[in-house]
């Protein structure tokens, strides 16, 4: 055959068909030239070469298919991981927003709680607890801003100076 042939689709099966056709044409042309030159005995070698080329192309096709499968698997895994990461980042953004809103509300509630009577603490509002806080009457479980000095409902014997490290015989609740 003469000239370069453009394949309609870049697929292995099309390439293999085209190559086999061109190889057969070349083989036939080589046989004719060999017979004309008196080398007819070499035709068996050309057949062996043709079979070897066909096997080599089959092996190449198998390797390409295997690599394609592995690549597709990696691509799928990467896409899945990207989607999971995107969801996790969105969850983190949403949770951070909730935390910021909750913290802001807690600060407003704590300011109100320390300015109002202690009955506000029992109306079901959620207050932020002071991890270092203490009140002689109420113990360790107190809101930020509540201590012996700010307590609005002290019991008899309440000691304003009581602290977490020195409860002075006060409540151990919390």
PDB file of C-alpha atoms in Angstrom:
ATOM      1  CA  UNK A   1       0.000   0.000   0.000  1.00  0.00           C
ATOM      2  CA  UNK A   2       1.219   3.515  -0.631  1.00  0.00           C
ATOM      3  CA  UNK A   3       1.043   6.593   1.557  1.00  0.00           C
ATOM      4  CA  UNK A   4      -0.142   7.126   5.129  1.00  0.00           C
ATOM      5  CA  UNK A   5      -3.589   5.856   6.052  1.00  0.00           C
ATOM      6  CA  UNK A   6      -5.576   7.803   8.689  1.00  0.00           C
ATOM      7  CA  UNK A   7      -7.610   5.511  10.897  1.00  0.00           C
ATOM      8  CA  UNK A   8     -11.218   6.589  11.514  1.00  0.00           C
ATOM      9  CA  UNK A   9     -10.996   5.910  15.255  1.00  0.00           C
ATOM     10  CA  UNK A  10      -8.025   5.553  17.575  1.00  0.00           C
ATOM     11  CA  UNK A  11      -8.886   2.131  18.924  1.00  0.00           C
ATOM     12  CA  UNK A  12      -6.659  -0.871  19.401  1.00  0.00           C
ATOM     13  CA  UNK A  13      -8.887  -3.181  17.335  1.00  0.00           C
ATOM     14  CA  UNK A  14      -8.804  -0.734  14.386  1.00  0.00           C
ATOM     15  CA  UNK A  15      -5.039  -0.372  14.644  1.00  0.00           C
ATOM     16  CA  UNK A  16      -4.524  -4.121  14.849  1.00  0.00           C
ATOM     17  CA  UNK A  17      -6.750  -4.733  11.801  1.00  0.00           C
ATOM     18  CA  UNK A  18      -4.984  -2.009   9.825  1.00  0.00           C
ATOM     19  CA  UNK A  19      -1.534  -3.236  10.852  1.00  0.00           C
ATOM     20  CA  UNK A  20      -2.331  -6.854   9.996  1.00  0.00           C
ATOM     21  CA  UNK A  21      -3.627  -5.786   6.567  1.00  0.00           C
ATOM     22  CA  UNK A  22      -0.518  -3.706   5.869  1.00  0.00           C
ATOM     23  CA  UNK A  23       1.744  -6.455   7.226  1.00  0.00           C
ATOM     24  CA  UNK A  24       0.053  -9.039   4.991  1.00  0.00           C
ATOM     25  CA  UNK A  25       0.552  -6.727   1.985  1.00  0.00           C
ATOM     26  CA  UNK A  26       4.212  -6.290   2.926  1.00  0.00           C
ATOM     27  CA  UNK A  27       4.636 -10.048   3.449  1.00  0.00           C
ATOM     28  CA  UNK A  28       3.094 -10.835   0.049  1.00  0.00           C
ATOM     29  CA  UNK A  29       5.243  -8.228  -1.621  1.00  0.00           C
ATOM     30  CA  UNK A  30       8.351  -9.618   0.132  1.00  0.00           C
ATOM     31  CA  UNK A  31       7.502 -13.182  -0.997  1.00  0.00           C
ATOM     32  CA  UNK A  32       7.094 -12.072  -4.597  1.00  0.00           C
ATOM     33  CA  UNK A  33      10.374 -10.207  -4.507  1.00  0.00           C
ATOM     34  CA  UNK A  34      12.118 -13.149  -2.826  1.00  0.00           C
ATOM     35  CA  UNK A  35      10.821 -15.600  -5.477  1.00  0.00           C
ATOM     36  CA  UNK A  36      11.942 -13.290  -8.254  1.00  0.00           C
ATOM     37  CA  UNK A  37      15.369 -13.113  -6.659  1.00  0.00           C
ATOM     38  CA  UNK A  38      15.478 -16.890  -6.073  1.00  0.00           C
ATOM     39  CA  UNK A  39      15.081 -16.846  -2.286  1.00  0.00           C
ATOM     40  CA  UNK A  40      11.795 -18.801  -2.006  1.00  0.00           C
ATOM     41  CA  UNK A  41      13.074 -20.864   0.932  1.00  0.00           C
ATOM     42  CA  UNK A  42      12.894 -17.773   3.213  1.00  0.00           C
ATOM     43  CA  UNK A  43       9.106 -17.649   3.033  1.00  0.00           C
ATOM     44  CA  UNK A  44       8.804 -19.938   6.083  1.00  0.00           C
ATOM     45  CA  UNK A  45      10.879 -17.421   8.069  1.00  0.00           C
ATOM     46  CA  UNK A  46       8.531 -14.614   7.041  1.00  0.00           C
ATOM     47  CA  UNK A  47       5.580 -16.669   8.355  1.00  0.00           C
ATOM     48  CA  UNK A  48       7.380 -17.169  11.675  1.00  0.00           C
ATOM     49  CA  UNK A  49       8.064 -13.456  11.800  1.00  0.00           C
ATOM     50  CA  UNK A  50       4.409 -12.696  11.111  1.00  0.00           C
ATOM     51  CA  UNK A  51       3.275 -15.036  13.903  1.00  0.00           C
ATOM     52  CA  UNK A  52       5.824 -13.489  16.275  1.00  0.00           C
ATOM     53  CA  UNK A  53       4.591  -9.992  15.458  1.00  0.00           C
ATOM     54  CA  UNK A  54       0.966 -11.033  15.994  1.00  0.00           C
ATOM     55  CA  UNK A  55       1.858 -12.470  19.428  1.00  0.00           C
ATOM     56  CA  UNK A  56       3.839  -9.353  20.311  1.00  0.00           C
ATOM     57  CA  UNK A  57       0.877  -7.145  19.432  1.00  0.00           C
ATOM     58  CA  UNK A  58      -1.455  -9.348  21.478  1.00  0.00           C
ATOM     59  CA  UNK A  59       0.902  -9.013  24.448  1.00  0.00           C
ATOM     60  CA  UNK A  60       1.073  -5.257  23.953  1.00  0.00           C
ATOM     61  CA  UNK A  61      -2.722  -5.063  23.825  1.00  0.00           C
ATOM     62  CA  UNK A  62      -2.984  -7.088  27.048  1.00  0.00           C
ATOM     63  CA  UNK A  63      -0.494  -4.802  28.809  1.00  0.00           C
ATOM     64  CA  UNK A  64      -2.309  -1.696  27.599  1.00  0.00           C
ATOM     65  CA  UNK A  65      -5.661  -3.059  28.788  1.00  0.00           C
ATOM     66  CA  UNK A  66      -4.193  -3.969  32.196  1.00  0.00           C
ATOM     67  CA  UNK A  67      -2.639  -0.532  32.610  1.00  0.00           C
ATOM     68  CA  UNK A  68      -5.886   1.094  31.496  1.00  0.00           C
ATOM     69  CA  UNK A  69      -7.826  -0.865  34.142  1.00  0.00           C
ATOM     70  CA  UNK A  70      -5.347   0.112  36.854  1.00  0.00           C
ATOM     71  CA  UNK A  71      -5.444   3.753  35.731  1.00  0.00           C
ATOM     72  CA  UNK A  72      -9.249   3.772  35.695  1.00  0.00           C
ATOM     73  CA  UNK A  73      -9.269   2.292  39.191  1.00  0.00           C
ATOM     74  CA  UNK A  74      -6.878   4.983  40.449  1.00  0.00           C
ATOM     75  CA  UNK A  75      -8.948   7.677  38.762  1.00  0.00           C
ATOM     76  CA  UNK A  76     -12.143   6.396  40.391  1.00  0.00           C
ATOM     77  CA  UNK A  77     -10.494   6.174  43.808  1.00  0.00           C
ATOM     78  CA  UNK A  78      -9.078   9.693  43.464  1.00  0.00           C
ATOM     79  CA  UNK A  79     -12.487  11.072  42.489  1.00  0.00           C
ATOM     80  CA  UNK A  80     -14.135   9.340  45.468  1.00  0.00           C
ATOM     81  CA  UNK A  81     -11.514  10.709  47.862  1.00  0.00           C
ATOM     82  CA  UNK A  82     -11.920  14.211  46.448  1.00  0.00           C
ATOM     83  CA  UNK A  83     -15.697  14.019  46.954  1.00  0.00           C
ATOM     84  CA  UNK A  84     -15.260  12.742  50.544  1.00  0.00           C
ATOM     85  CA  UNK A  85     -12.750  15.495  51.305  1.00  0.00           C
ATOM     86  CA  UNK A  86     -15.081  18.116  49.859  1.00  0.00           C
ATOM     87  CA  UNK A  87     -17.944  16.855  52.045  1.00  0.00           C
ATOM     88  CA  UNK A  88     -15.708  16.793  55.145  1.00  0.00           C
ATOM     89  CA  UNK A  89     -14.523  20.356  54.497  1.00  0.00           C
ATOM     90  CA  UNK A  90     -18.110  21.522  54.046  1.00  0.00           C
ATOM     91  CA  UNK A  91     -19.086  19.770  57.296  1.00  0.00           C
ATOM     92  CA  UNK A  92     -16.197  21.506  59.057  1.00  0.00           C
ATOM     93  CA  UNK A  93     -17.277  24.911  57.705  1.00  0.00           C
ATOM     94  CA  UNK A  94     -20.847  24.287  58.842  1.00  0.00           C
ATOM     95  CA  UNK A  95     -19.758  23.110  62.313  1.00  0.00           C
ATOM     96  CA  UNK A  96     -17.406  26.060  62.730  1.00  0.00           C
ATOM     97  CA  UNK A  97     -20.278  28.413  61.900  1.00  0.00           C
ATOM     98  CA  UNK A  98     -22.497  26.659  64.463  1.00  0.00           C
ATOM     99  CA  UNK A  99     -19.741  26.855  67.083  1.00  0.00           C
ATOM    100  CA  UNK A 100     -19.201  30.567  66.434  1.00  0.00           C
ATOM    101  CA  UNK A 101     -22.947  31.250  66.641  1.00  0.00           C
ATOM    102  CA  UNK A 102     -23.256  29.163  69.810  1.00  0.00           C
ATOM    103  CA  UNK A 103     -20.291  30.893  71.427  1.00  0.00           C
ATOM    104  CA  UNK A 104     -21.742  34.301  70.623  1.00  0.00           C
ATOM    105  CA  UNK A 105     -25.127  33.299  72.110  1.00  0.00           C
ATOM    106  CA  UNK A 106     -23.437  31.842  75.196  1.00  0.00           C
ATOM    107  CA  UNK A 107     -21.593  35.087  75.831  1.00  0.00           C
ATOM    108  CA  UNK A 108     -24.868  37.043  75.616  1.00  0.00           C
ATOM    109  CA  UNK A 109     -26.566  34.531  77.950  1.00  0.00           C
ATOM    110  CA  UNK A 110     -23.703  34.631  80.454  1.00  0.00           C
ATOM    111  CA  UNK A 111     -23.768  38.412  80.558  1.00  0.00           C
ATOM    112  CA  UNK A 112     -27.509  38.289  81.233  1.00  0.00           C
ATOM    113  CA  UNK A 113     -27.084  35.537  83.834  1.00  0.00           C
ATOM    114  CA  UNK A 114     -24.502  37.453  85.846  1.00  0.00           C
ATOM    115  CA  UNK A 115     -26.643  40.608  85.756  1.00  0.00           C
ATOM    116  CA  UNK A 116     -29.966  38.914  86.617  1.00  0.00           C
ATOM    117  CA  UNK A 117     -31.107  36.685  89.421  1.00  0.00           C
ATOM    118  CA  UNK A 118     -30.019  33.043  89.533  1.00  0.00           C
ATOM    119  CA  UNK A 119     -33.531  31.985  88.545  1.00  0.00           C
ATOM    120  CA  UNK A 120     -32.508  32.827  84.952  1.00  0.00           C
ATOM    121  CA  UNK A 121     -30.043  29.941  85.148  1.00  0.00           C
ATOM    122  CA  UNK A 122     -32.857  27.461  85.673  1.00  0.00           C
ATOM    123  CA  UNK A 123     -35.185  28.576  82.866  1.00  0.00           C
ATOM    124  CA  UNK A 124     -33.728  26.012  80.464  1.00  0.00           C
ATOM    125  CA  UNK A 125     -31.180  28.312  78.883  1.00  0.00           C
ATOM    126  CA  UNK A 126     -27.917  26.659  78.093  1.00  0.00           C
ATOM    127  CA  UNK A 127     -25.019  28.458  79.725  1.00  0.00           C
ATOM    128  CA  UNK A 128     -21.325  28.029  79.150  1.00  0.00           C
ATOM    129  CA  UNK A 129     -19.750  26.545  82.265  1.00  0.00           C
ATOM    130  CA  UNK A 130     -16.561  27.955  83.741  1.00  0.00           C
ATOM    131  CA  UNK A 131     -14.010  25.107  83.933  1.00  0.00           C
ATOM    132  CA  UNK A 132     -12.172  27.003  86.697  1.00  0.00           C
ATOM    133  CA  UNK A 133     -15.246  28.383  88.453  1.00  0.00           C
ATOM    134  CA  UNK A 134     -16.522  27.808  91.975  1.00  0.00           C
ATOM    135  CA  UNK A 135     -19.180  29.173  94.251  1.00  0.00           C
ATOM    136  CA  UNK A 136     -19.410  28.253  97.973  1.00  0.00           C
ATOM    137  CA  UNK A 137     -23.170  27.685  97.593  1.00  0.00           C
ATOM    138  CA  UNK A 138     -23.384  26.148  94.102  1.00  0.00           C
ATOM    139  CA  UNK A 139     -20.091  24.224  93.877  1.00  0.00           C
ATOM    140  CA  UNK A 140     -17.943  23.683  90.801  1.00  0.00           C
ATOM    141  CA  UNK A 141     -20.681  23.610  88.150  1.00  0.00           C
ATOM    142  CA  UNK A 142     -21.175  27.308  87.581  1.00  0.00           C
ATOM    143  CA  UNK A 143     -21.491  29.537  84.534  1.00  0.00           C
ATOM    144  CA  UNK A 144     -18.729  31.853  83.444  1.00  0.00           C
ATOM    145  CA  UNK A 145     -18.968  34.935  85.634  1.00  0.00           C
ATOM    146  CA  UNK A 146     -20.601  33.142  88.591  1.00  0.00           C
ATOM    147  CA  UNK A 147     -18.458  33.016  91.735  1.00  0.00           C
ATOM    148  CA  UNK A 148     -18.755  33.646  95.451  1.00  0.00           C
ATOM    149  CA  UNK A 149     -18.827  37.419  94.947  1.00  0.00           C
ATOM    150  CA  UNK A 150     -21.410  37.456  92.088  1.00  0.00           C
ATOM    151  CA  UNK A 151     -23.729  34.741  93.498  1.00  0.00           C
ATOM    152  CA  UNK A 152     -27.285  36.103  93.668  1.00  0.00           C
ATOM    153  CA  UNK A 153     -28.735  33.300  95.795  1.00  0.00           C
ATOM    154  CA  UNK A 154     -26.229  32.476  98.537  1.00  0.00           C
ATOM    155  CA  UNK A 155     -27.212  30.062 101.318  1.00  0.00           C
ATOM    156  CA  UNK A 156     -26.543  30.555 105.008  1.00  0.00           C
ATOM    157  CA  UNK A 157     -22.818  30.528 105.733  1.00  0.00           C
ATOM    158  CA  UNK A 158     -21.905  31.507 102.127  1.00  0.00           C
ATOM    159  CA  UNK A 159     -18.271  32.533 101.880  1.00  0.00           C
ATOM    160  CA  UNK A 160     -17.555  34.955  99.047  1.00  0.00           C
ATOM    161  CA  UNK A 161     -13.810  34.223  99.127  1.00  0.00           C
ATOM    162  CA  UNK A 162     -14.231  30.478  98.333  1.00  0.00           C
ATOM    163  CA  UNK A 163     -12.337  29.430  95.200  1.00  0.00           C
ATOM    164  CA  UNK A 164     -11.839  26.239  93.260  1.00  0.00           C
ATOM    165  CA  UNK A 165      -8.547  25.515  95.026  1.00  0.00           C
ATOM    166  CA  UNK A 166      -9.936  26.440  98.434  1.00  0.00           C
ATOM    167  CA  UNK A 167     -13.658  25.701  98.737  1.00  0.00           C
ATOM    168  CA  UNK A 168     -13.675  26.616 102.461  1.00  0.00           C
ATOM    169  CA  UNK A 169     -16.130  23.822 103.343  1.00  0.00           C
ATOM    170  CA  UNK A 170     -18.575  24.823 100.581  1.00  0.00           C
ATOM    171  CA  UNK A 171     -20.523  22.720  98.071  1.00  0.00           C
ATOM    172  CA  UNK A 172     -18.712  20.045  96.070  1.00  0.00           C
ATOM    173  CA  UNK A 173     -21.456  19.763  93.429  1.00  0.00           C
ATOM    174  CA  UNK A 174     -20.388  19.483  89.832  1.00  0.00           C
TER     175      UNK A 174
END
